[in-house]
Amino acid sequence: MNMTKIPLGEWVDSLVDWITVTFAALFSFFTNLIDGLLNIIVDVLSVGPPIVLIIVLALLVGYTSKWPLGIFTVVSLLLVDNLGYWDSTIQTLAIVLVSGFFIILLGIPIGIWCAQNKTVQNIVTPILDFMQTMPAFVYLIPSILFFGIGVVPGIVASFIFAIAPAIRMTNLGIQEVPKDLIEASDAFGSTSSQKLFKVQLPLATPTILAGINQSIMLALSMVVTASLVGAPGLGADVYRAVSQINVGQGFEAGLSIVFIAIILDRITQNIRKPAYEKLVSRKIVLSIVGILIVVAALFNTFTKEDTIKGTGSAIGESTNYKIIGIEPGAGLMAQAKTAMKDYKLDNWTLVEGSSAAMVAELKKAYSKKEPIIITGWSPHWMFASFDLKYLDDPNGTFGGAEEINTLVRKGLKEDAPGAYTILDQFSWDTSDMEKVMVDVSGGMDPKEAADKWIKANTDKVAKWTKGAQAGNGEEIKLVYVAWDTEIASTNVIAKVLEQNGYKVKLSQVEVGPMFAGVANGSVDAMVAAWLPSTHKDYYESYKKDLVNLGPNLKGTKNGIVVPKYVDIDSIEDLK
Amino acid sequence: MDPFVEVRNVSKIFGKSPKAALELLELGRSKKEILKETGQTLGVNKVNFSIYPGEIFVIMGLSGSGKSTLIRMFNRLIAPTIGEILIDNEDIVKMSASRLREVRQQKISMVFQNFALFPHKTILENTEFGLEIQKKPIKDRREKAMQALEIVGLKGYEHQLPSQLSGGMQQRVGLARALASDTDILLMDEAFSALDPLIRKDMQDELLEIQENFKKTIIFITHDLDEALRIGDRIALMKDGSIIQLGTPEQIMMNPANEFVEKFVEDVDLSKVLTASHIMKRPEKIGVDRGPRVALEIMRKEGYSSIFVVDRKQKLLGAISAEQARQAIDQNLSISEVMTTEVPTVPEDALLVDLMDVMATSALPISVVDDKHRIKGIVIRGAVIGALAGNKDSLNDLESE
């Protein structure tokens, strides 16, 4: 069977491209709207010292869910503050509140519409099913293209992922209103809007609130995912901990998320029937909260000095003082941070996300010839596809050239001597790797691309396999990160090993787990260790449990990269 | 009198394509046949009748007979598949949606079987719901709702929630809500069926009182024949969507249209249906200006032990026994000086069940009088027993009424 693959993915690609271009103005409007709203909420939440917000939240939780939970709120939030996650917590809270705001704003009307119109319900239900089951990561990809990297695509993805319960429960709540009450309402001559507002919505309120509660919890569960595209907050802390295999930090940040979840859950769950409603009526409490918010917002507008971010550098203005980074745990990011210190780029932010998100952002800016500044490294296919340049690094912060090393587990030499020899002798050039990478980024299957390169370079491959005894079907587990360089090299070496009688299993993981896996012997080898600088931290912590077979590629480079049309040449120009 | 509500050739078919079913209906097929051939359910089958102002019109039938469907057509909660329903000479079936809302607000209100009170609204807010929908000023609607609550005896409960009241009280709220809109027509869908028997009876009495005071036209659905007989001016008996008999309670009791009705009514407590006028006999009476000798003579001739005394306008004054007549002759007194004036009387429409008590405590036959206290007849024990035994010979001719 050799059927042509239906180019579904390509169709989606071109559709997304088309949408990106056609609705650019609309997207930038939404981006500004969401960003603006988020900033207002962050400002309001952080108007006083942490203790102010802690007390307000504790009173609110206590009022709705009895005093022991109020005390719990105080203790847990003080702990969060003490651990140093307060700013992240505010960010996360703001992200969830903004998502929640849009979920309520759109979810309830859509739910009402579904309840009133069978056709709408029949159309919306499968869309909701789709939205809920499609892995949330998938929304991130077009979100970056539409809304750029940062917090906005994260909020949009959370919104899409989390809106379903609000719509479903609103629909359900309205449809569950007893039929005789609907008849009674009709019999006295109500219009449909009178029926909706006087009978259906009041009776559906408990169900609708349960839906909103679920939606908000789902939105909160998305904060880690959202951090992949650069959303700040506790999610980014967790992501950073994962990519650095930092158990302690992961636990602290995770615990903070749990606290936030409990607080939000209790407030939204019990707001309809607060525990102390008899003491203070709900209207009074809601008014006080409303007044506090307005006062805080006004206070902000009056006291906030216009913090002029840059010192007037044109490139800073046009890029919003953002350097688009990659995974927070990457050595490149650590270098970039040091560089920002060295070059005194205090007003710049380094946006954390992922390499894929960075490339998406670059693609977007490049197609519009907008200025963009990224952290980059070569070999990378983007240098083949776009006209890019490294900014000069007079201080040498990014170090000189790097090498990609092959690391194997201890004992591989004894267990699979042939594979060990091949891995040891594996070595190629930047240009070789880029050939594979360009094919892959052009849509070719990595295995095919690897095969193609091997066929064209039999002489090189012969050097690697020289003197290696053939395997006997032993399984070799290779581990790699989803960087384009590693996808290329790992697939090539995997193919070569397979041709020499080994069965190869590939696992794609994050950088931290990649090192940890080889070190603890659960996988056999990796060909993706960037040394001495990019993966320095990981290498230092695991090197005693690893065998370093030396570089398989030399002459790599890290740095700050801009498209050639950007009119600066040195990192110093950013100041 | 012109009818207030006219139902003309109304049918209802439940299903997606009622056309085929309508054709079969025209051919006179039964509900079962139509269901079998088309899969459509016949809810109401070619119904025709008129309701007059101030009437309590009861639609009675077992569950599935189509009565609930029929009552919902009067305010178009269910639209008839075919036919016309004229309310005040206006066809509700063809009405625009906005006119329909007006009619629902101003002409027809409804009381529901399970009360259908809004659980999130207080008793007062429930009662003023119809007025709220009509966007009446708050002050007006409070006032009217309070009046309605007073009529049903729930003053003082206005700030409670429905869940805090008993079933009977909840249905009073339902009634008050319907009364507050001040509509001419009251639709009552098994309004009292969910209540226990004693409370049901109270509510029935109250409904009769309200009807007496406010002259509403009431369309009442029930599956309880006793209830229908008790409150209905006329009763329509439904089976399989058709009306099989329509008439006054007596007509239905005494002349069942077919076996079905007969079976239906056979268990009914006759003492709650038959009235004094059904069983009364011609009274023996004597003018008060006559002498006691005449009285004694009549008694001797007819074989009675006593005789009723009336004035020239036939107004009942008392009764005189043979001994009293003899005493009057001996002492040379007039009839009025010796007669018993404490004579038990009942009105013509008194139910037999209400006669029992009077009969037990009096030696004299009970006299039946009209509203001017003129004697119309007497009731003797034998006639009561005969009537309750189902002996139609002991009944007066009903058709003559």
Tab-separated table of N, CA and C in Angstrom, chain A residues 104-161:
chain	number	residue	atom	x	y	z
A	104	ILE	N	-16.905	33.984	31.369
A	104	ILE	CA	-18.249	34.391	31.794
A	104	ILE	C	-18.902	35.246	30.710
A	105	LEU	N	-18.096	36.166	30.175
A	105	LEU	CA	-18.613	37.110	29.185
A	105	LEU	C	-19.169	36.392	27.954
A	106	LEU	N	-18.490	35.306	27.523
A	106	LEU	CA	-18.931	34.612	26.312
A	106	LEU	C	-19.679	33.324	26.615
A	107	GLY	N	-19.236	32.628	27.661
A	107	GLY	CA	-19.786	31.298	27.932
A	107	GLY	C	-21.263	31.329	28.277
A	108	ILE	N	-21.653	32.268	29.136
A	108	ILE	CA	-23.054	32.286	29.569
A	108	ILE	C	-24.000	32.628	28.419
A	109	PRO	N	-23.712	33.712	27.647
A	109	PRO	CA	-24.607	33.964	26.506
A	109	PRO	C	-24.684	32.799	25.518
A	110	ILE	N	-23.540	32.164	25.262
A	110	ILE	CA	-23.582	31.034	24.321
A	110	ILE	C	-24.415	29.902	24.908
A	111	GLY	N	-24.236	29.662	26.214
A	111	GLY	CA	-25.020	28.615	26.874
A	111	GLY	C	-26.511	28.909	26.793
A	112	ILE	N	-26.876	30.166	26.997
A	112	ILE	CA	-28.286	30.559	26.923
A	112	ILE	C	-28.816	30.327	25.511
A	113	TRP	N	-27.986	30.721	24.551
A	113	TRP	CA	-28.407	30.566	23.160
A	113	TRP	C	-28.638	29.088	22.831
A	114	CYS	N	-27.725	28.241	23.330
A	114	CYS	CA	-27.876	26.795	23.114
A	114	CYS	C	-29.190	26.294	23.713
A	115	ALA	N	-29.494	26.798	24.913
A	115	ALA	CA	-30.685	26.307	25.599
A	115	ALA	C	-31.951	26.708	24.841
A	116	GLN	N	-31.866	27.828	24.124
A	116	GLN	CA	-33.072	28.320	23.480
A	116	GLN	C	-33.223	27.868	22.042
A	117	ASN	N	-32.132	27.364	21.486
A	117	ASN	CA	-32.180	27.030	20.076
A	117	ASN	C	-31.501	25.686	19.821
A	118	LYS	N	-32.301	24.717	19.436
A	118	LYS	CA	-31.801	23.351	19.220
A	118	LYS	C	-30.678	23.314	18.197
A	119	THR	N	-30.850	24.077	17.095
A	119	THR	CA	-29.838	24.057	16.031
A	119	THR	C	-28.501	24.531	16.566
A	120	VAL	N	-28.541	25.640	17.318
A	120	VAL	CA	-27.298	26.163	17.884
A	120	VAL	C	-26.660	25.114	18.775
A	121	GLN	N	-27.497	24.460	19.571
A	121	GLN	CA	-26.966	23.441	20.476
A	121	GLN	C	-26.294	22.321	19.692
A	122	ASN	N	-26.956	21.918	18.590
A	122	ASN	CA	-26.399	20.834	17.787
A	122	ASN	C	-25.075	21.216	17.135
A	123	ILE	N	-24.912	22.511	16.862
A	123	ILE	CA	-23.642	22.951	16.275
A	123	ILE	C	-22.583	23.110	17.362
A	124	VAL	N	-22.982	23.699	18.486
A	124	VAL	CA	-21.994	24.027	19.524
A	124	VAL	C	-21.459	22.787	20.231
A	125	THR	N	-22.353	21.808	20.494
A	125	THR	CA	-21.917	20.644	21.284
A	125	THR	C	-20.684	19.937	20.698
A	126	PRO	N	-20.697	19.579	19.388
A	126	PRO	CA	-19.476	18.925	18.873
A	126	PRO	C	-18.256	19.825	18.917
A	127	ILE	N	-18.462	21.144	18.746
A	127	ILE	CA	-17.312	22.050	18.831
A	127	ILE	C	-16.719	22.006	20.232
A	128	LEU	N	-17.602	21.984	21.235
A	128	LEU	CA	-17.124	21.915	22.618
A	128	LEU	C	-16.383	20.605	22.855
A	129	ASP	N	-16.940	19.508	22.349
A	129	ASP	CA	-16.269	18.219	22.495
A	129	ASP	C	-14.866	18.290	21.909
A	130	PHE	N	-14.804	18.887	20.732
A	130	PHE	CA	-13.531	19.025	20.037
A	130	PHE	C	-12.549	19.852	20.860
A	131	MET	N	-13.045	20.998	21.347
A	131	MET	CA	-12.191	21.909	22.092
A	131	MET	C	-11.656	21.267	23.358
A	132	GLN	N	-12.514	20.437	23.994
A	132	GLN	CA	-12.109	19.859	25.264
A	132	GLN	C	-11.145	18.698	25.109
A	133	THR	N	-11.290	17.947	23.979
A	133	THR	CA	-10.464	16.753	23.854
A	133	THR	C	-9.187	17.025	23.077
A	134	MET	N	-9.211	18.038	22.208
A	134	MET	CA	-7.984	18.394	21.495
A	134	MET	C	-6.950	18.789	22.548
A	135	PRO	N	-5.751	18.170	22.509
A	135	PRO	CA	-4.763	18.505	23.542
A	135	PRO	C	-4.533	20.015	23.592
A	136	ALA	N	-4.491	20.531	24.802
A	136	ALA	CA	-4.430	21.982	24.964
A	136	ALA	C	-3.199	22.589	24.315
A	137	PHE	N	-2.120	21.795	24.227
A	137	PHE	CA	-0.898	22.303	23.611
A	137	PHE	C	-1.133	22.763	22.184
A	138	VAL	N	-2.051	22.063	21.513
A	138	VAL	CA	-2.272	22.343	20.097
A	138	VAL	C	-2.765	23.777	19.889
A	139	TYR	N	-3.556	24.275	20.847
A	139	TYR	CA	-4.043	25.653	20.705
A	139	TYR	C	-2.913	26.659	20.786
A	140	LEU	N	-1.839	26.236	21.461
A	140	LEU	CA	-0.747	27.179	21.667
A	140	LEU	C	-0.117	27.581	20.338
A	141	ILE	N	-0.069	26.620	19.393
A	141	ILE	CA	0.667	26.900	18.164
A	141	ILE	C	0.027	28.052	17.384
A	142	PRO	N	-1.271	27.921	16.977
A	142	PRO	CA	-1.846	29.072	16.276
A	142	PRO	C	-1.960	30.304	17.174
A	143	SER	N	-2.118	30.069	18.477
A	143	SER	CA	-2.224	31.212	19.384
A	143	SER	C	-0.997	32.109	19.291
A	144	ILE	N	0.190	31.469	19.184
A	144	ILE	CA	1.409	32.276	19.080
A	144	ILE	C	1.371	33.102	17.806
A	145	LEU	N	0.948	32.434	16.718
A	145	LEU	CA	0.929	33.147	15.438
A	145	LEU	C	-0.053	34.303	15.477
A	146	PHE	N	-1.206	34.086	16.119
A	146	PHE	CA	-2.223	35.133	16.130
A	146	PHE	C	-1.884	36.231	17.128
A	147	PHE	N	-1.432	35.834	18.293
A	147	PHE	CA	-1.343	36.805	19.379
A	147	PHE	C	0.084	37.081	19.839
A	148	GLY	N	1.051	36.462	19.167
A	148	GLY	CA	2.424	36.713	19.553
A	148	GLY	C	2.770	35.967	20.814
A	149	ILE	N	4.070	35.977	21.121
A	149	ILE	CA	4.507	35.240	22.297
A	149	ILE	C	4.230	36.082	23.539
A	150	GLY	N	4.065	35.426	24.666
A	150	GLY	CA	3.785	36.171	25.890
A	150	GLY	C	2.567	35.612	26.583
A	151	VAL	N	1.910	36.468	27.353
A	151	VAL	CA	0.835	35.963	28.188
A	151	VAL	C	-0.467	35.784	27.391
A	152	VAL	N	-0.640	36.587	26.341
A	152	VAL	CA	-1.931	36.574	25.652
A	152	VAL	C	-2.279	35.217	25.017
A	153	PRO	N	-1.350	34.591	24.258
A	153	PRO	CA	-1.729	33.280	23.708
A	153	PRO	C	-2.037	32.275	24.809
A	154	GLY	N	-1.349	32.415	25.951
A	154	GLY	CA	-1.631	31.531	27.087
A	154	GLY	C	-3.055	31.709	27.576
A	155	ILE	N	-3.470	32.966	27.688
A	155	ILE	CA	-4.838	33.232	28.150
A	155	ILE	C	-5.845	32.717	27.125
A	156	VAL	N	-5.523	32.949	25.844
A	156	VAL	CA	-6.453	32.491	24.811
A	156	VAL	C	-6.587	30.967	24.851
A	157	ALA	N	-5.442	30.284	24.995
A	157	ALA	CA	-5.497	28.824	25.038
A	157	ALA	C	-6.267	28.351	26.267
A	158	SER	N	-6.040	28.987	27.427
A	158	SER	CA	-6.795	28.603	28.633
A	158	SER	C	-8.277	28.838	28.419
A	159	PHE	N	-8.574	29.967	27.800
A	159	PHE	CA	-9.978	30.311	27.543
A	159	PHE	C	-10.645	29.226	26.691
A	160	ILE	N	-9.992	28.844	25.606
A	160	ILE	CA	-10.588	27.839	24.725
A	160	ILE	C	-10.745	26.508	25.454
A	161	PHE	N	-9.698	26.160	26.211
A	161	PHE	CA	-9.709	24.875	26.908
A	161	PHE	C	-10.753	24.857	28.018
